Coordinates of C-alpha atoms in Angstrom, one line a residue:
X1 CA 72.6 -18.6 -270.7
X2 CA 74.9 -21.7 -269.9
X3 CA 72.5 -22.9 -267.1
X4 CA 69.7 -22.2 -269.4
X5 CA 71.3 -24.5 -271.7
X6 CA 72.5 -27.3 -269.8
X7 CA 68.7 -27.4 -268.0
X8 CA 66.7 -27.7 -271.5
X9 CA 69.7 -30.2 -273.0
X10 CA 67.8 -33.4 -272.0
X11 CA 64.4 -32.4 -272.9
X12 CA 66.5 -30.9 -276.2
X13 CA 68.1 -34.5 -276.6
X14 CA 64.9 -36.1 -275.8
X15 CA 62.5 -34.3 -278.8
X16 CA 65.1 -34.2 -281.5
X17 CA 65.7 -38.3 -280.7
X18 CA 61.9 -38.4 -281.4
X19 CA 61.9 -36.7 -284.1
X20 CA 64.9 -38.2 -285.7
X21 CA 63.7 -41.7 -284.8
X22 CA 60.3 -40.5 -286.7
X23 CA 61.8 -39.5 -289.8
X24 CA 64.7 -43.0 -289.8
X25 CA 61.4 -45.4 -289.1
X26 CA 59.4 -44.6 -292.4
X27 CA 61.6 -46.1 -294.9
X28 CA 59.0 -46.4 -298.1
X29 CA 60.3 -43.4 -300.2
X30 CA 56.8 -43.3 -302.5
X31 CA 55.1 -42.2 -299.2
X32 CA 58.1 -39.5 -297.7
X33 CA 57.4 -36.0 -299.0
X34 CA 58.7 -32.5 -298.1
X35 CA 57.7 -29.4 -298.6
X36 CA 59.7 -26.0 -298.1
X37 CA 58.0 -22.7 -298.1
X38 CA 60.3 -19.6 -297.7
X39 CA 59.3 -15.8 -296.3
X40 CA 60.7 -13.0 -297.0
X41 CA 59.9 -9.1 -296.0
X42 CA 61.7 -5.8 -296.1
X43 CA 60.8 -2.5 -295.3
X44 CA 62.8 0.6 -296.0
X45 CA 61.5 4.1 -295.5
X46 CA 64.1 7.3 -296.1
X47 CA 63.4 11.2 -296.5
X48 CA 62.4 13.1 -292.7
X49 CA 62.4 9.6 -290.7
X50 CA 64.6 6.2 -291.7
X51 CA 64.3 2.9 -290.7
X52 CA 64.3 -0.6 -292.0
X53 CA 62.3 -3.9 -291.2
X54 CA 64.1 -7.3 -292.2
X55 CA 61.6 -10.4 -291.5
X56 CA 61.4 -14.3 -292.9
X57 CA 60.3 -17.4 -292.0
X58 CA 61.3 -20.6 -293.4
X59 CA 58.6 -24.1 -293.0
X60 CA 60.1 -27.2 -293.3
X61 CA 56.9 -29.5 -293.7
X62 CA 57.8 -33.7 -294.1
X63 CA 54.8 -36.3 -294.6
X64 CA 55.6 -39.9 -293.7
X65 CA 53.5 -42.8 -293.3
X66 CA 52.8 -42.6 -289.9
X67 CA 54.5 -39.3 -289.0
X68 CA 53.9 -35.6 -290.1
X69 CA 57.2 -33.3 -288.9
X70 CA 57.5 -29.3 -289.4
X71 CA 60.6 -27.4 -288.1
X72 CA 60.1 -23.7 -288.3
X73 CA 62.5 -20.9 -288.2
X74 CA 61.9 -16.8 -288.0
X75 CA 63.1 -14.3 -287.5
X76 CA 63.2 -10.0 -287.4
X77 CA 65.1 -7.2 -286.8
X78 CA 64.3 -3.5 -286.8
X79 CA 66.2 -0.3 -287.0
X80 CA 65.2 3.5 -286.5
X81 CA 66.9 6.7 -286.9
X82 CA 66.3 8.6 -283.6
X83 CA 67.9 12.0 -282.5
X84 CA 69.6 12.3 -279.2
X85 CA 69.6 15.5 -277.3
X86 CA 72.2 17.1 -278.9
X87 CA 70.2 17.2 -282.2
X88 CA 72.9 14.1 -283.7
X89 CA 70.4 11.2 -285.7
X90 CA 71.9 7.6 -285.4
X91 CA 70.2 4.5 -286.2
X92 CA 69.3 2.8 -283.1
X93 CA 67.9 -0.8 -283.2
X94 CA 64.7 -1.4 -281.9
X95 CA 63.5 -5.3 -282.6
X96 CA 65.8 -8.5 -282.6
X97 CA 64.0 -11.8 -282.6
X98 CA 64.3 -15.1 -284.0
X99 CA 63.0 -18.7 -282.7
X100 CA 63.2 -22.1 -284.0
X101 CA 60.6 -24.4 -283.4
X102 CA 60.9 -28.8 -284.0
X103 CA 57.1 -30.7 -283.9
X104 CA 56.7 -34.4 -284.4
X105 CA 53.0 -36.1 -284.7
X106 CA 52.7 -39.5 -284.9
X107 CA 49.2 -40.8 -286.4
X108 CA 47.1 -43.1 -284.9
X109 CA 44.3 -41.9 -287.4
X110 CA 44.2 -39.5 -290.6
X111 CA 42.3 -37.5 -287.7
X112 CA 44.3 -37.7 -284.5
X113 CA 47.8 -38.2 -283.6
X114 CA 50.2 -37.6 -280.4
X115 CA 52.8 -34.8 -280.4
X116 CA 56.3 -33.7 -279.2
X117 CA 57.1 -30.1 -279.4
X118 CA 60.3 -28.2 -278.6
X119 CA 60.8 -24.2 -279.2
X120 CA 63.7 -22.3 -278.7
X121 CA 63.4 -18.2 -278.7
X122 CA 65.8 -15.2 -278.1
X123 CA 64.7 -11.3 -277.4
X124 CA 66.9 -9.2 -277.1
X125 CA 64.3 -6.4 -276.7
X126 CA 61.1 -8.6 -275.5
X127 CA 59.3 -9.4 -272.3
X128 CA 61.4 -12.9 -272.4
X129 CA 65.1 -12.5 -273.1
X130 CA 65.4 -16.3 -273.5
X131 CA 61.8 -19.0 -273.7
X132 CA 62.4 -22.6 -274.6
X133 CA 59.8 -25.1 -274.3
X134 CA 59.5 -28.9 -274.8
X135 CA 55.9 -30.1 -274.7
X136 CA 53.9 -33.3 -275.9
X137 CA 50.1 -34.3 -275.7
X138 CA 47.2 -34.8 -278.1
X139 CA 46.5 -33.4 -281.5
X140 CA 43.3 -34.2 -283.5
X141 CA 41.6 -32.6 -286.7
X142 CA 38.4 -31.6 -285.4
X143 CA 37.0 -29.9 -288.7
X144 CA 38.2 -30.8 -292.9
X145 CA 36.5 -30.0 -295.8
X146 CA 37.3 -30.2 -299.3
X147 CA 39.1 -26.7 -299.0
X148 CA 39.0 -26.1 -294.7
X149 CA 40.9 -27.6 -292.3
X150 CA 41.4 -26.9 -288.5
X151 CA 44.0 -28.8 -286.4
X152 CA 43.7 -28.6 -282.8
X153 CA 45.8 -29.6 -280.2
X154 CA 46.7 -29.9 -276.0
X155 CA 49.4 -30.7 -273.6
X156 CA 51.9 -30.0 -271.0
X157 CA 55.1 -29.7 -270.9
X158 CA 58.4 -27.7 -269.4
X159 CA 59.9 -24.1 -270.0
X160 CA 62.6 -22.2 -269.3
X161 CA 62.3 -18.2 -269.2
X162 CA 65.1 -15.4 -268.3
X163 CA 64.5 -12.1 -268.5
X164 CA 66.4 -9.3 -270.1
X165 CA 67.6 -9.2 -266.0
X166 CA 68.8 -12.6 -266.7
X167 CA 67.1 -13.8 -264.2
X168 CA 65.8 -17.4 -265.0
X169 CA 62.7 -19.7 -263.8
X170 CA 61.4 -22.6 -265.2
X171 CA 59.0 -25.4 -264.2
X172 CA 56.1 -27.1 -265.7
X173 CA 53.9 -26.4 -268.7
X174 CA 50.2 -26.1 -270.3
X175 CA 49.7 -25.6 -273.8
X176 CA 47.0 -25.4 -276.0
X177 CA 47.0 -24.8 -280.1
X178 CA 45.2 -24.5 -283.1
X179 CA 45.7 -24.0 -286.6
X180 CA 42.8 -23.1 -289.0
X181 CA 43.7 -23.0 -293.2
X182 CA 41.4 -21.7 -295.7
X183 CA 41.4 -22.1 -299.7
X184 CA 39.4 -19.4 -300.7
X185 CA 40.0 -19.7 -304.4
X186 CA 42.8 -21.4 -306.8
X187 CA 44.6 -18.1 -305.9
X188 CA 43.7 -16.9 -302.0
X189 CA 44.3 -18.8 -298.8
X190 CA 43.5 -17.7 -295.3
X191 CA 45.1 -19.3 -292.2
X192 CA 44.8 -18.5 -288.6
X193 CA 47.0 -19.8 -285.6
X194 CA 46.7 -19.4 -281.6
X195 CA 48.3 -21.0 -279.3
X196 CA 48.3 -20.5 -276.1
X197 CA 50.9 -21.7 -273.0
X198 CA 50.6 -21.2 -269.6
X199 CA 53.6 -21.4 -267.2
X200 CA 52.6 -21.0 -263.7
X201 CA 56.2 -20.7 -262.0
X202 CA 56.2 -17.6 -264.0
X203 CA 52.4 -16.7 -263.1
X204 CA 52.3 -15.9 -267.1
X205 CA 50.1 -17.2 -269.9
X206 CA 52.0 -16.4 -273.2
X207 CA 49.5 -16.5 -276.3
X208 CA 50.5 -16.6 -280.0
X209 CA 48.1 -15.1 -282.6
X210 CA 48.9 -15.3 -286.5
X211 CA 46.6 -14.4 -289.5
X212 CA 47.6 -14.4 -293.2
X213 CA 46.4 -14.2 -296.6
X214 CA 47.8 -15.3 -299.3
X215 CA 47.7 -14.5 -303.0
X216 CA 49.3 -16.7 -305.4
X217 CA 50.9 -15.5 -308.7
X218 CA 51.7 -19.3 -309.7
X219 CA 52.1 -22.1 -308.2
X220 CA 55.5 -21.8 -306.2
X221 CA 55.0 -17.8 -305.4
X222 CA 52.6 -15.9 -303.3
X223 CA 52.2 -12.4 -301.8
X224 CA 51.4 -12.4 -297.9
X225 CA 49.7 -10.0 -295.8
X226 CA 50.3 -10.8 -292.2
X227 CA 49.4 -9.9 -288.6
X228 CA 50.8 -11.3 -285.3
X229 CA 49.9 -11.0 -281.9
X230 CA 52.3 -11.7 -279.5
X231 CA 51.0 -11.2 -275.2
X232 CA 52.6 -12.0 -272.4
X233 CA 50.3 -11.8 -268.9
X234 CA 52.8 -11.1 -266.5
X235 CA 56.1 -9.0 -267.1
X236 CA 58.9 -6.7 -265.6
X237 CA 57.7 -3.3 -265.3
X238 CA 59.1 -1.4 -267.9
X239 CA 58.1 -3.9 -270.6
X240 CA 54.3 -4.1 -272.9
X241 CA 52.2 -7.0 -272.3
X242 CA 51.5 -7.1 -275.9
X243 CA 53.4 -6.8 -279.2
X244 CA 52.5 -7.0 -282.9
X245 CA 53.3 -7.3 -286.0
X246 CA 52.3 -6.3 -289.5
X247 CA 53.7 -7.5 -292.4
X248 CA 53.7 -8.0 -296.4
X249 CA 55.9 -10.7 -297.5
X250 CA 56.9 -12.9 -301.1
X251 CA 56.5 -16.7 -300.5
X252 CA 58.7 -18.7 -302.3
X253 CA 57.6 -23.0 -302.0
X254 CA 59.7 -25.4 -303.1

C-alpha cells in the first residue's frame, strides 16, 4: 500500500494543484456555482435468509467561468448470513467498495474543453484490491438539445493496480468516456455513463457502465433506479470478469 502511495503521490500532487488552481483562478462570484446531489440506498431482508446492502454516492458539481470541476465519492458494503458446516449462521461480508474520483475541464468552448482526471479505488473483495488513475486529454460535447446532452471524452494517462495478492503493476494509460443525460419530462431523467480504460502492463481493459432513472417528487428529491456494470478483461483466477449492481436509491440536491 505504502509503495502504492508514494508512486501515485506526484501525479496525486499534480491533479489536485490543477484543480485547486482552477477553482483559486475564477474569482467573479456571480459566475461560481455548486451543486451537491447526495445518494442513498439500503436494503435489508430478514425471515429464512438475512442480509443488508448499504450504498451512496455523493456529486460535488462547481461551474466557473472557464472551468467545470466534479469530485465524486461512493461507496457499498454488503453482508449475508451464511451457514458453516456445522449448521451455525453468521453474517459474513460479501462487498466492500468505495472510490473517490477529482475531474477538472477547462473550456476553450461551451463545446470542448481539456481534462485532468484522478481516481482512487479500494476492493477488498474485487478483481483490483487497490486502482488509482491520473489521466488528462480532450473532452467535447458532441450532441445538446434543449433537454439531451452527451459529453464525450479521450486520453491517456497512468495507473497503479494491486491485487488482493498485493501484488502491484503500473504503467501507462488509455481512456475513453462518455456521459449521455436525458430529461424526459419535468419529473423523469435518464442518464447513461461508459467509460472505458485500457492498461496494457496489466493486459486489462477495465469498462464502467452506469444507467439511471430518475423520478422527482420536487425539486431537491428524486427516487433512482440504477444499474452498474463493472468488467475487468484480465484477472486472477478465482475472481469474475464482470460484476453488477442493482439499485433503488432517494436523491437528495442541494
Amino acid at each position: 500500500m505504502d509503495e502504492t502511495m508514494n508512486k501515485m503521490l506526484p501525479l496525486g500532487l499534480i491533479a489536485a494543484s490543477f484543480l485547486s488552481t482552477s477553482a483559486m483562478a475564477e474569482d467573479t462570484p456571480k459566475k461560481t456555482g455548486i451543486k451537491i446531489k447526495s445518494e442513498l440506498g439500503v436494503l435489508i431482508t430478514t425471515g429464512n435468509t438475512e442480509s443488508s446492502s448499504y450504498l451512496g454516492k455523493l456529486v460535488v458539481n462547481q461551474q466557473l467561468t472557464t472551468w467545470r470541476n466534479k469530485y465524486t465519492l461512493d461507496f457499498l458494503q454488503k453482508k449475508a448470513e451464511v451457514t458453516d458446516d456445522n449448521g451455525n449462521k453468521q453474517d459474513e461480508e460479501t462487498d466492500n467498495r468505495w472510490s473517490i474520483t477529482g475531474k477538472g475541464n477547462y473550456k476553450f468552448t461551451e463545446k470542448s474543453s481539456a481534462f485532468v482526471r484522478a481516481s482512487y479505488t479500494d476492493d477488498k473483495y474485487g478483481a483490483f484490491a487497490k486502482y488509482a488513475t491520473a489521466s488528462t486529454g480532450y473532452s467535447f460535447r458532441a450532441l445538446e438539445r434543449e433537454n439531451m446532452t452527451l459529453d464525450v471524452e479521450a486520453g491517456l494517462g497512468y495507473v497503479d493496480a494491486e491485487n488482493q495478492d498485493n501484488v502491484s503493476e503500473s504503467g501507462e494509460l488509455y481512456r475513453g468516456a462518455g456521459e449521455f443525460e436525458w430529461q424526459i419530462n419535468d419529473m423523469t431523467q435518464f442518464s447513461q455513463t461508459l467509460s472505458f480504460e485500457r492498461a496494457p502492463v496489466l493486459d486489462n481493459t477495465q469498462t464502467i457502465s452506469e444507467t439511471g432513472i430518475s423520478a422527482s417528487f420536487n425539486s431537491a428529491m428524486q427516487m433512482k433506479f440504477g444499474y452498474r456494470v463493472i468488467s475487468n478483461s484480465n484477472v486472477e483466477p478465482g475472481f469474475e470478469k464482470t460484476d453488477t449492481e442493482t439499485s433503488v436509491t432517494l436523491v437528495v440536491k442541494f
